[in-house]
Amino acid sequence: MSQPVAAPIVVLDSSVLVPYWSRISLQRAAQSGHIQFTPIWSEWIIAESWRVLTWRWAAQHGRIDASEWRTLSVNANDMLRRLISVMTLVSIRDYQGAPPWTGIRDPDDVPIWETAIVAGAQYVISHNVSDFPPLVSGRHVHTGIEYLTATEFIEDILHTNVEALYGASLPSGSTISSRRSR
């Protein structure tokens, strides 16, 4: 008798949590009838998501008054409430593990790497493809952790059509690809 296959552990970077289409698609995949993957985040990823949402709101609306701030807070908290039902939180507060790959360009991506190590993740899903580890045999892999975009993960790993999962055509420019081999 075969053993059940464990769902992969997957860190979701804020760059895939902020855009509506990728957040909803990944949330739907995590909530599907059978567990397809275990989504992970850390205090760093939550804070980064809030920062980006706040920046986007301010850029769209100019100066934020008290009523707009309440609307932003309600919308962001609503997003967090929906994600909390499917996400697992790990803390990187006392991280003492291995450093990321040599030459990591963005020091703000180090906590994403640390989250993956603490969680025992097999994948990091991000749209920051320029900050992925170098290609190894056609994959962006470092110490067994593969970096993918949301579309690559949903289609190549979960074997699900991203537009079918999202329930609509993806917004223009949203299909982001790394340099990985398919």
Backbone as a printed PyTorch tensor [residue, N CA C, xyz], in Angstrom:
tensor([[[  0.8470,  -1.1830,   0.0000],
         [  0.0000,   0.0000,   0.0000],
         [  0.8870,   1.2380,   0.0000]],

        [[  0.5670,   2.2180,  -0.8640],
         [  1.3990,   3.4190,  -0.9720],
         [  1.0530,   4.4230,   0.1180]],

        [[  2.0700,   5.1430,   0.5210],
         [  1.9080,   6.1890,   1.5320],
         [  1.3250,   7.4360,   0.8770]],

        [[  0.4520,   8.1850,   1.5870],
         [ -0.0470,   9.4330,   1.0150],
         [  1.1040,  10.4180,   0.8130]],

        [[  1.0260,  11.1550,  -0.2710],
         [  2.0420,  12.1530,  -0.5690],
         [  1.7630,  13.3900,   0.2780]],

        [[  2.7980,  13.8550,   0.9730],
         [  2.6390,  15.0490,   1.8070],
         [  2.5320,  16.2790,   0.9170]],

        [[  1.6840,  17.1850,   1.3210],
         [  1.5410,  18.4500,   0.5920],
         [  2.8270,  19.2470,   0.7360]],

        [[  3.3190,  19.8350,  -0.3540],
         [  4.5440,  20.6310,  -0.2370],
         [  4.3300,  21.8560,   0.6590]],

        [[  5.3830,  22.2340,   1.3390],
         [  5.3750,  23.4230,   2.1810],
         [  5.8980,  24.5620,   1.3210]],

        [[  5.1250,  25.6600,   1.2590],
         [  5.3890,  26.7290,   0.2950],
         [  5.3390,  28.0930,   0.9800]],

        [[  6.4270,  28.8580,   0.8840],
         [  6.4540,  30.2250,   1.4050],
         [  5.8830,  31.1420,   0.3310]],

        [[  4.9160,  31.9600,   0.7240],
         [  4.3220,  32.9410,  -0.1850],
         [  4.8620,  34.3200,   0.1580]],

        [[  5.6490,  34.8720,  -0.7390],
         [  6.2240,  36.2050,  -0.5820],
         [  5.1240,  37.2600,  -0.7260]],

        [[  5.3380,  38.4170,  -0.1560],
         [  4.3440,  39.4970,  -0.2630],
         [  4.0740,  39.8750,  -1.7100]],

        [[  5.0480,  39.6670,  -2.6040],
         [  4.8560,  40.0310,  -4.0120],
         [  3.7770,  39.1900,  -4.6930]],

        [[  3.3980,  38.0480,  -4.1150],
         [  2.2830,  37.2610,  -4.6540],
         [  1.0240,  37.4050,  -3.7990]],

        [[  1.1610,  38.0050,  -2.6130],
         [ -0.0070,  38.2210,  -1.7520],
         [ -0.7020,  39.5420,  -2.0300]],

        [[  0.0150,  40.5180,  -2.5370],
         [ -0.5760,  41.8290,  -2.7950],
         [ -1.4340,  41.8400,  -4.0610]],

        [[ -0.9540,  41.3230,  -5.2070],
         [ -1.8300,  41.3360,  -6.3890],
         [ -3.0480,  40.4300,  -6.1780]],

        [[ -4.2130,  40.9580,  -6.4510],
         [ -5.4580,  40.2350,  -6.1930],
         [ -5.4900,  38.8780,  -6.8870]],

        [[ -5.1430,  38.8390,  -8.1780],
         [ -5.2800,  37.5890,  -8.9360],
         [ -4.4320,  36.4680,  -8.3540]],

        [[ -3.1810,  36.7510,  -7.9760],
         [ -2.3260,  35.6810,  -7.4600],
         [ -2.7160,  35.2990,  -6.0380]],

        [[ -3.0900,  36.2710,  -5.2180],
         [ -3.5420,  35.9750,  -3.8570],
         [ -4.7710,  35.0720,  -3.8780]],

        [[ -5.7650,  35.4300,  -4.7090],
         [ -7.0020,  34.6480,  -4.7850],
         [ -6.7250,  33.2640,  -5.3680]],

        [[ -5.9220,  33.1850,  -6.4120],
         [ -5.6080,  31.8940,  -7.0350],
         [ -4.9110,  30.9670,  -6.0490]],

        [[ -3.9060,  31.4750,  -5.3400],
         [ -3.1890,  30.6550,  -4.3690],
         [ -4.0770,  30.2770,  -3.1900]],

        [[ -4.9290,  31.2020,  -2.7540],
         [ -5.8600,  30.9020,  -1.6640],
         [ -6.8250,  29.7950,  -2.0910]],

        [[ -7.3500,  29.8760,  -3.2920],
         [ -8.2750,  28.8420,  -3.7820],
         [ -7.5820,  27.4880,  -3.8960]],

        [[ -6.3370,  27.4860,  -4.3550],
         [ -5.5990,  26.2180,  -4.4530],
         [ -5.3830,  25.6120,  -3.0680]],

        [[ -5.0920,  26.4570,  -2.0780],
         [ -4.8670,  25.9640,  -0.7180],
         [ -6.1660,  25.4810,  -0.0760]],

        [[ -7.3080,  26.0450,  -0.4840],
         [ -8.5920,  25.6790,   0.1100],
         [ -9.3290,  24.6040,  -0.6760]],

        [[ -8.7190,  24.0960,  -1.7510],
         [ -9.4310,  23.1320,  -2.5950],
         [ -9.7940,  21.8830,  -1.7900]],

        [[-10.6390,  21.0410,  -2.3800],
         [-11.1550,  19.8470,  -1.7090],
         [-10.0910,  18.9730,  -1.0690]],

        [[ -8.9260,  18.8850,  -1.6730],
         [ -7.8160,  18.1630,  -1.0510],
         [ -6.6470,  19.1420,  -0.9160]],

        [[ -5.8560,  18.9390,   0.1120],
         [ -4.7600,  19.8800,   0.3720],
         [ -3.7130,  19.7240,  -0.7230]],

        [[ -3.4770,  20.7920,  -1.4680],
         [ -2.4850,  20.7640,  -2.5340],
         [ -1.1300,  21.2770,  -2.0540]],

        [[ -1.1410,  22.1840,  -1.0940],
         [  0.1080,  22.6890,  -0.5270],
         [ -0.1960,  23.3740,   0.7980]],

        [[  0.8540,  23.5250,   1.5990],
         [  0.7300,  24.2150,   2.8770],
         [  1.3770,  25.5830,   2.7310]],

        [[  0.5720,  26.6670,   2.6720],
         [  1.1430,  28.0060,   2.5160],
         [  1.6960,  28.5320,   3.8410]],

        [[  2.8510,  29.1770,   3.7580],
         [  3.5740,  29.6740,   4.9300],
         [  3.8420,  31.1620,   4.7730]],

        [[  3.7860,  31.8640,   5.8980],
         [  4.2570,  33.2400,   5.9480],
         [  4.9120,  33.4800,   7.2940]],

        [[  5.5530,  34.6150,   7.4420],
         [  6.2200,  34.9910,   8.6920],
         [  5.8440,  36.4300,   9.0060]],

        [[  6.2630,  36.8750,  10.1650],
         [  5.9810,  38.2500,  10.5550],
         [  6.5640,  39.2390,   9.5440]],

        [[  7.6920,  38.8890,   8.9340],
         [  8.3040,  39.7580,   7.9220],
         [  7.3910,  39.8980,   6.7070]],

        [[  6.8470,  38.7940,   6.2420],
         [  5.9960,  38.8000,   5.0510],
         [  4.6990,  39.5610,   5.3150]],

        [[  4.1260,  39.3910,   6.4920],
         [  2.9100,  40.1370,   6.8390],
         [  3.2030,  41.6410,   6.8570]],

        [[  4.2940,  42.0300,   7.5010],
         [  4.6450,  43.4570,   7.5740],
         [  4.9360,  44.0260,   6.1860]],

        [[  5.6360,  43.2640,   5.3590],
         [  5.9480,  43.7220,   4.0060],
         [  4.6720,  43.8810,   3.1810]],

        [[  3.7220,  42.9580,   3.3390],
         [  2.4460,  43.0700,   2.6260],
         [  1.7140,  44.3400,   3.0420]],

        [[  1.6810,  44.6150,   4.3370],
         [  1.0490,  45.8410,   4.8270],
         [  1.7330,  47.0820,   4.2660]],

        [[  3.0710,  47.0750,   4.2560],
         [  3.8140,  48.2300,   3.7480],
         [  3.4750,  48.4920,   2.2900]],

        [[  3.4710,  47.4410,   1.4750],
         [  3.1960,  47.6100,   0.0500],
         [  1.7600,  48.0600,  -0.1690]],

        [[  0.8080,  47.4580,   0.5470],
         [ -0.5940,  47.8810,   0.4120],
         [ -0.7710,  49.3490,   0.7960]],

        [[ -0.1320,  49.7620,   1.8750],
         [ -0.2360,  51.1500,   2.3150],
         [  0.3750,  52.0940,   1.2920]],

        [[  1.5510,  51.7260,   0.7650],
         [  2.2140,  52.5590,  -0.2360],
         [  1.3430,  52.6970,  -1.4800]],

        [[  0.7770,  51.5870,  -1.9490],
         [ -0.0750,  51.6340,  -3.1460],
         [ -1.3030,  52.5040,  -2.9030]],

        [[ -1.9070,  52.3490,  -1.7430],
         [ -3.0850,  53.1460,  -1.4070],
         [ -2.7360,  54.6310,  -1.4190]],

        [[ -1.6350,  54.9760,  -0.7750],
         [ -1.2140,  56.3840,  -0.7090],
         [ -0.9020,  56.9240,  -2.1040]],

        [[ -0.2490,  56.1080,  -2.9280],
         [  0.0870,  56.5470,  -4.2820],
         [ -1.1730,  56.7810,  -5.1260]],

        [[ -2.1930,  55.9670,  -4.9270],
         [ -3.4370,  56.1020,  -5.6930],
         [ -4.3080,  57.2450,  -5.2050]],

        [[ -4.2860,  57.4930,  -3.9040],
         [ -5.2180,  58.4650,  -3.3210],
         [ -4.5640,  59.7420,  -2.8340]],

        [[ -3.2550,  59.8530,  -3.0020],
         [ -2.5820,  61.0430,  -2.4910],
         [ -2.5820,  61.0180,  -0.9760]],

        [[ -2.7590,  62.1480,  -0.4100],
         [ -2.7680,  62.2500,   1.0440],
         [ -3.9270,  61.4380,   1.6200]],

        [[ -3.6720,  60.7010,   2.6790],
         [ -4.6860,  59.8410,   3.2850],
         [ -5.2960,  60.5530,   4.4860]],

        [[ -6.6260,  60.7000,   4.4460],
         [ -7.2950,  61.2540,   5.6200],
         [ -7.7880,  60.1010,   6.4990]],

        [[ -8.3850,  60.4230,   7.6320],
         [ -8.7910,  59.4100,   8.6080],
         [ -9.7740,  58.4040,   8.0170]],

        [[-10.7220,  58.8500,   7.2150],
         [-11.7040,  57.9320,   6.6430],
         [-11.0550,  57.0020,   5.6210]],

        [[-10.1230,  57.5260,   4.8050],
         [ -9.4150,  56.6730,   3.8470],
         [ -8.5230,  55.6710,   4.5690]],

        [[ -7.8950,  56.1070,   5.6650],
         [ -7.0650,  55.1920,   6.4530],
         [ -7.9120,  54.0570,   7.0150]],

        [[ -9.1120,  54.3620,   7.4860],
         [-10.0150,  53.3110,   7.9880],
         [-10.3700,  52.3340,   6.8720]],

        [[-10.6460,  52.8430,   5.6730],
         [-10.9710,  51.9750,   4.5440],
         [ -9.7810,  51.0810,   4.1950]],

        [[ -8.5730,  51.6560,   4.1490],
         [ -7.3750,  50.8690,   3.9010],
         [ -7.2240,  49.7880,   4.9610]],

        [[ -7.3800,  50.1570,   6.2160],
         [ -7.2360,  49.1980,   7.3150],
         [ -8.2590,  48.0760,   7.2250]],

        [[ -9.5080,  48.4240,   6.9290],
         [-10.5580,  47.4100,   6.7900],
         [-10.2200,  46.4590,   5.6470]],

        [[ -9.8240,  47.0040,   4.4970],
         [ -9.4990,  46.1600,   3.3440],
         [ -8.2950,  45.2600,   3.6240]],

        [[ -7.2470,  45.8170,   4.2050],
         [ -6.0530,  45.0250,   4.4930],
         [ -6.3440,  43.9690,   5.5570]],

        [[ -7.0910,  44.3290,   6.5950],
         [ -7.4480,  43.3460,   7.6210],
         [ -8.3460,  42.2500,   7.0550]],

        [[ -9.2300,  42.6100,   6.1320],
         [-10.0780,  41.6130,   5.4870],
         [ -9.2180,  40.6180,   4.7080]],

        [[ -8.2200,  41.1270,   3.9990],
         [ -7.3030,  40.2440,   3.2780],
         [ -6.5970,  39.3120,   4.2550]],

        [[ -6.0950,  39.8540,   5.3640],
         [ -5.3880,  39.0250,   6.3450],
         [ -6.3190,  37.9800,   6.9650]],

        [[ -7.5550,  38.3470,   7.2530],
         [ -8.5120,  37.3760,   7.8120],
         [ -8.7380,  36.2090,   6.8510]],

        [[ -8.8650,  36.5060,   5.5730],
         [ -9.0780,  35.4370,   4.5910],
         [ -7.8500,  34.5430,   4.4730]],

        [[ -6.6740,  35.1470,   4.4880],
         [ -5.4570,  34.3590,   4.3450],
         [ -5.1340,  33.5570,   5.6000]],

        [[ -5.4780,  34.0880,   6.7620],
         [ -5.1600,  33.3950,   8.0070],
         [ -5.8040,  32.0180,   8.0680]],

        [[ -6.9420,  31.8540,   7.3720],
         [ -7.6180,  30.5570,   7.3980],
         [ -6.8460,  29.4870,   6.6200]],

        [[ -5.9270,  29.8730,   5.7540],
         [ -5.1830,  28.8910,   4.9710],
         [ -3.6740,  28.9380,   5.2160]],

        [[ -3.1630,  30.0040,   5.8010],
         [ -1.7220,  30.1700,   5.9670],
         [ -1.2500,  29.6730,   7.3350]],

        [[ -0.0120,  29.2090,   7.3770],
         [  0.6360,  28.8210,   8.6180],
         [  1.7270,  29.8550,   8.9060]],

        [[  1.7740,  30.3370,  10.1370],
         [  2.7440,  31.3570,  10.5350],
         [  3.9620,  30.7040,  11.1670]],

        [[  5.1420,  31.0820,  10.6990],
         [  6.3870,  30.7160,  11.3640],
         [  7.0930,  32.0130,  11.7410]],

        [[  7.9030,  31.9660,  12.7810],
         [  8.6340,  33.1580,  13.2070],
         [ 10.1110,  33.0270,  12.8660]],

        [[ 10.6570,  34.1160,  12.3720],
         [ 12.0880,  34.1560,  12.0690],
         [ 12.8430,  34.9940,  13.0990]],

        [[ 12.1710,  35.3000,  14.1770],
         [ 12.7420,  36.1910,  15.1940],
         [ 14.1330,  35.7710,  15.6430]],

        [[ 14.3320,  34.5100,  15.9410],
         [ 15.6230,  34.0370,  16.4630],
         [ 16.3660,  33.1660,  15.4490]],

        [[ 16.2150,  33.4740,  14.1730],
         [ 16.8330,  32.6630,  13.1270],
         [ 18.3440,  32.5790,  13.3110]],

        [[ 18.8560,  31.3700,  13.2700],
         [ 20.2930,  31.1260,  13.4050],
         [ 20.7980,  30.1570,  12.3480]],

        [[ 20.0370,  29.9340,  11.2850],
         [ 20.3760,  28.9230,  10.2890],
         [ 21.3360,  29.4060,   9.2240]],

        [[ 21.3510,  28.6330,   8.1560],
         [ 22.2550,  28.8860,   7.0330],
         [ 21.9300,  30.2100,   6.3510]],

        [[ 22.9560,  30.8680,   5.8290],
         [ 22.7260,  32.1050,   5.0720],
         [ 22.1780,  31.7630,   3.6820]],

        [[ 21.6130,  32.7510,   2.9930],
         [ 21.1490,  32.5060,   1.6240],
         [ 22.3470,  32.3600,   0.6820]],

        [[ 22.0490,  32.2070,  -0.5860],
         [ 23.0860,  32.0390,  -1.5950],
         [ 23.9950,  33.2670,  -1.6510]],

        [[ 25.2080,  33.0260,  -2.0760],
         [ 26.1740,  34.1070,  -2.2700],
         [ 25.6720,  35.0150,  -3.3830]],

        [[ 25.7220,  36.2950,  -3.1590],
         [ 25.3250,  37.2540,  -4.1820],
         [ 23.8600,  37.6450,  -4.1480]],

        [[ 23.1320,  37.2940,  -3.1000],
         [ 21.7350,  37.7390,  -3.0120],
         [ 21.7430,  39.2630,  -3.0930]],

        [[ 20.9220,  39.8070,  -3.9760],
         [ 20.9810,  41.2390,  -4.2850],
         [ 20.2100,  42.1120,  -3.3050]],

        [[ 19.0910,  41.6370,  -2.8320],
         [ 18.2220,  42.4600,  -1.9850],
         [ 18.2570,  41.9360,  -0.5520]],

        [[ 18.8400,  42.7010,   0.3760],
         [ 18.8920,  42.2330,   1.7690],
         [ 17.4950,  42.0260,   2.3760]],

        [[ 16.4690,  42.6600,   1.7990],
         [ 15.1070,  42.4680,   2.3030],
         [ 14.5140,  41.1310,   1.8670]],

        [[ 15.2140,  40.4000,   0.9970],
         [ 14.7760,  39.0560,   0.6300],
         [ 15.3860,  37.9790,   1.5270]],

        [[ 16.3620,  38.3360,   2.3400],
         [ 16.9590,  37.3750,   3.2730],
         [ 15.8930,  36.8230,   4.2290]],

        [[ 14.9860,  37.6430,   4.7980],
         [ 13.9590,  37.0750,   5.6760],
         [ 13.0070,  36.1010,   4.9690]],

        [[ 12.8450,  36.2200,   3.6660],
         [ 12.0260,  35.2630,   2.9230],
         [ 12.7420,  33.9150,   2.9170]],

        [[ 14.0350,  33.9510,   2.6450],
         [ 14.8650,  32.7510,   2.6940],
         [ 14.8050,  32.1310,   4.0920]],

        [[ 14.9570,  32.9500,   5.1220],
         [ 14.9200,  32.4550,   6.4980],
         [ 13.5720,  31.8010,   6.8120]],

        [[ 12.4860,  32.3830,   6.3130],
         [ 11.1550,  31.8050,   6.5080],
         [ 11.1010,  30.4080,   5.8940]],

        [[ 11.6600,  30.2590,   4.6900],
         [ 11.6630,  28.9560,   4.0190],
         [ 12.4530,  27.9220,   4.8210]],

        [[ 13.5880,  28.3130,   5.3670],
         [ 14.4050,  27.3810,   6.1580],
         [ 13.6640,  26.9810,   7.4290]],

        [[ 13.1370,  27.9600,   8.1690],
         [ 12.4170,  27.6710,   9.4170],
         [ 11.2300,  26.7500,   9.1610]],

        [[ 10.5140,  26.9730,   8.0700],
         [  9.3090,  26.1900,   7.7660],
         [  9.6170,  24.8250,   7.1670]],

        [[ 10.8410,  24.6120,   6.7050],
         [ 11.1560,  23.3730,   6.0050],
         [ 10.4970,  23.3330,   4.6310]],

        [[ 10.4330,  24.4980,   3.9870],
         [  9.7270,  24.6360,   2.7080],
         [ 10.4940,  24.0020,   1.5570]],

        [[  9.7150,  23.5360,   0.5770],
         [ 10.2920,  23.0620,  -0.6690],
         [ 10.2850,  24.1490,  -1.7360]],

        [[  9.3830,  25.1560,  -1.5700],
         [  9.2210,  26.2020,  -2.5770],
         [  9.0620,  27.5650,  -1.9220]],

        [[  9.5190,  28.5910,  -2.6480],
         [  9.1970,  29.9870,  -2.3530],
         [  8.5120,  30.5150,  -3.6090]],

        [[  7.3220,  31.0980,  -3.4250],
         [  6.5810,  31.6680,  -4.5400],
         [  6.7130,  33.1790,  -4.4490]],

        [[  7.2360,  33.7820,  -5.5130],
         [  7.5150,  35.2150,  -5.5270],
         [  7.4130,  35.7250,  -6.9580]],

        [[  7.1280,  37.0020,  -7.0930],
         [  7.1640,  37.6360,  -8.4060],
         [  8.4290,  38.4750,  -8.5830]],

        [[  9.3150,  38.4480,  -7.6060],
         [ 10.5820,  39.1820,  -7.6880],
         [ 11.6350,  38.3010,  -8.3570]],

        [[ 11.4280,  37.9860,  -9.6320],
         [ 12.2870,  37.0200, -10.3200],
         [ 13.7470,  37.4610, -10.4090]],

        [[ 14.0050,  38.7510, -10.3850],
         [ 15.4010,  39.1980, -10.4440],
         [ 16.1500,  38.8820,  -9.1490]],

        [[ 15.4240,  38.5200,  -8.0980],
         [ 16.0430,  38.1870,  -6.8140],
         [ 16.0390,  36.6910,  -6.5270]],

        [[ 15.7200,  35.8750,  -7.5300],
         [ 15.7520,  34.4240,  -7.3620],
         [ 17.1960,  33.9530,  -7.2790]],

        [[ 17.4220,  32.7850,  -6.6750],
         [ 18.7780,  32.2260,  -6.7000],
         [ 19.2060,  31.9180,  -8.1390]],

        [[ 20.4870,  31.7860,  -8.3740],
         [ 20.9620,  31.4610,  -9.7260],
         [ 20.3720,  30.1280, -10.2100]],

        [[ 20.2880,  29.9850, -11.5290],
         [ 19.7960,  28.7480, -12.1290],
         [ 20.7680,  27.5930, -11.8600]],

        [[ 20.2000,  26.4430, -11.4860],
         [ 20.9530,  25.2070, -11.3200],
         [ 20.1700,  24.1440, -12.0710]],

        [[ 20.7460,  23.6120, -13.1350],
         [ 20.0680,  22.6030, -13.9660],
         [ 18.6790,  23.0710, -14.3990]],

        [[ 18.5850,  24.3300, -14.7870],
         [ 17.3340,  24.8710, -15.3010],
         [ 16.3210,  25.2970, -14.2530]],

        [[ 16.6900,  25.2700, -12.9840],
         [ 15.7810,  25.6510, -11.9020],
         [ 16.4670,  26.6770, -11.0000]],

        [[ 15.6580,  27.5560, -10.4050],
         [ 16.1640,  28.5180,  -9.4110],
         [ 16.0940,  27.8310,  -8.0470]],

        [[ 17.1400,  27.0830,  -7.7250],
         [ 17.1560,  26.2520,  -6.5170],
         [ 18.3930,  26.5700,  -5.6990]],

        [[ 18.2000,  26.6360,  -4.3850],
         [ 19.3290,  26.7480,  -3.4620],
         [ 19.0240,  25.8480,  -2.2660]],

        [[ 19.9360,  24.9590,  -1.9720],
         [ 19.8210,  23.9630,  -0.8960],
         [ 18.4510,  23.2660,  -0.8850]],

        [[ 17.9870,  22.9140,  -2.0550],
         [ 16.7530,  22.1450,  -2.1690],
         [ 15.4690,  22.9590,  -2.1680]],

        [[ 15.5660,  24.2680,  -2.0660],
         [ 14.3720,  25.1270,  -2.0800],
         [ 14.2990,  25.7990,  -3.4480]],

        [[ 13.1770,  25.5660,  -4.1500],
         [ 13.0030,  26.1300,  -5.4850],
         [ 12.1570,  27.3890,  -5.4420]],

        [[ 12.5880,  28.4090,  -6.1570],
         [ 11.8590,  29.6700,  -6.2860],
         [ 11.0860,  29.6490,  -7.5970]],

        [[  9.7920,  29.9710,  -7.5340],
         [  8.8950,  29.9790,  -8.6880],
         [  7.9810,  31.1860,  -8.6180]],

        [[  7.4070,  31.5600,  -9.7580],
         [  6.3460,  32.5680,  -9.7580],
         [  5.0280,  31.8600,  -9.4440]],

        [[  3.9870,  32.6210,  -9.1810],
         [  2.6750,  32.0300,  -8.8780],
         [  2.1790,  31.1740, -10.0410]],

        [[  2.2950,  31.6700, -11.2580],
         [  1.8400,  30.9170, -12.4290],
         [  2.6440,  29.6320, -12.5990]],

        [[  3.9660,  29.7200, -12.4490],
         [  4.7980,  28.5230, -12.5710],
         [  4.4150,  27.4860, -11.5230]],

        [[  4.1930,  27.9110, -10.2880],
         [  3.8280,  26.9790,  -9.2290],
         [  2.4720,  26.3280,  -9.5000]],

        [[  1.4780,  27.1560,  -9.8120],
         [  0.1260,  26.6320, -10.0260],
         [  0.0880,  25.6910, -11.2280]],

        [[  0.7170,  26.0880, -12.3190],
         [  0.6250,  25.2820, -13.5410],
         [  1.6230,  24.1210, -13.5670]],

        [[  2.8680,  24.3410, -13.1550],
         [  3.8900,  23.3070, -13.2980],
         [  3.9480,  22.3470, -12.1060]],

        [[  3.6400,  22.8130, -10.9200],
         [  3.7330,  21.9590,  -9.7330],
         [  2.3590,  21.4010,  -9.3550]],

        [[  1.3380,  22.2660,  -9.3300],
         [ -0.0090,  21.8000,  -8.9840],
         [ -0.7610,  21.2360, -10.1900]],

        [[ -0.2260,  21.4610, -11.3880],
         [ -0.8460,  20.9670, -12.6310],
         [ -2.2930,  21.4410, -12.7660]],

        [[ -2.4820,  22.7380, -12.5200],
         [ -3.7950,  23.3660, -12.5920],
         [ -3.6780,  24.6090, -13.4580]],

        [[ -4.6750,  24.8520, -14.2810],
         [ -4.6840,  26.0570, -15.1050],
         [ -4.9570,  27.2630, -14.2160]],

        [[ -4.0680,  28.2410, -14.2470],
         [ -4.1830,  29.3880, -13.3440],
         [ -5.4410,  30.2040, -13.6220]],

        [[ -5.8120,  30.3910, -14.8880],
         [ -7.0240,  31.1600, -15.1940],
         [ -8.2810,  30.4170, -14.7440]],

        [[ -8.2940,  29.1020, -14.8670],
         [ -9.4410,  28.3220, -14.3950],
         [ -9.5620,  28.4350, -12.8750]],

        [[ -8.4290,  28.3850, -12.1900],
         [ -8.4300,  28.5060, -10.7340],
         [ -8.8730,  29.9060, -10.3040]],

        [[ -8.3670,  30.9190, -10.9910],
         [ -8.7280,  32.3100, -10.6900],
         [-10.1820,  32.5870, -11.0500]],

        [[-10.6720,  31.9520, -12.1090],
         [-12.0600,  32.1310, -12.5250],
         [-12.2530,  33.2190, -13.5520]],

        [[-11.1730,  33.6820, -14.1480],
         [-11.2430,  34.7520, -15.1480],
         [ -9.8890,  34.8390, -15.8470]],

        [[ -9.8510,  35.6290, -16.9100],
         [ -8.5700,  35.9030, -17.5580],
         [ -7.6980,  36.7040, -16.5940]],

        [[ -6.4110,  36.4550, -16.6460],
         [ -5.4970,  37.1970, -15.7780],
         [ -5.3430,  38.6230, -16.2920]],

        [[ -5.1360,  39.5700, -15.3820],
         [ -4.9090,  40.9540, -15.8070],
         [ -3.6960,  41.0500, -16.7170]],

        [[ -3.7140,  42.0010, -17.6100],
         [ -2.6130,  42.2350, -18.5370],
         [ -1.3060,  42.4140, -17.7670]],

        [[ -0.2630,  41.7410, -18.2230],
         [  1.0510,  41.8770, -17.6110],
         [  1.2570,  41.0650, -16.3450]],

        [[  0.2800,  40.2700, -15.9510],
         [  0.4040,  39.5600, -14.6830],
         [  1.1240,  38.2220, -14.7820]],

        [[  1.2340,  37.6720, -15.9760],
         [  1.9150,  36.3870, -16.1170],
         [  3.4170,  36.6280, -16.1060]],

        [[  3.9990,  36.4070, -14.9480],
         [  5.4180,  36.6460, -14.7300],
         [  6.1240,  35.2970, -14.7910]],

        [[  7.2450,  35.2430, -15.4970],
         [  8.0060,  34.0010, -15.6080],
         [  9.4530,  34.2440, -15.2350]],

        [[ 10.0460,  33.2240, -14.6180],
         [ 11.4750,  33.2810, -14.3430],
         [ 12.1970,  32.6810, -15.5430]],

        [[ 13.4680,  32.4220, -15.3990],
         [ 14.2490,  31.8530, -16.4920],
         [ 14.3300,  30.3370, -16.3950]],

        [[ 13.4900,  29.7100, -15.5750],
         [ 13.5700,  28.2680, -15.3480],
         [ 13.1520,  27.4920, -16.5880]],

        [[ 13.6230,  26.2620, -16.6650],
         [ 13.2140,  25.3550, -17.7370],
         [ 11.8800,  24.7380, -17.3660]],

        [[ 11.0350,  24.5470, -18.3490],
         [  9.7220,  23.9270, -18.0850],
         [  9.8010,  22.4520, -18.2520]]])
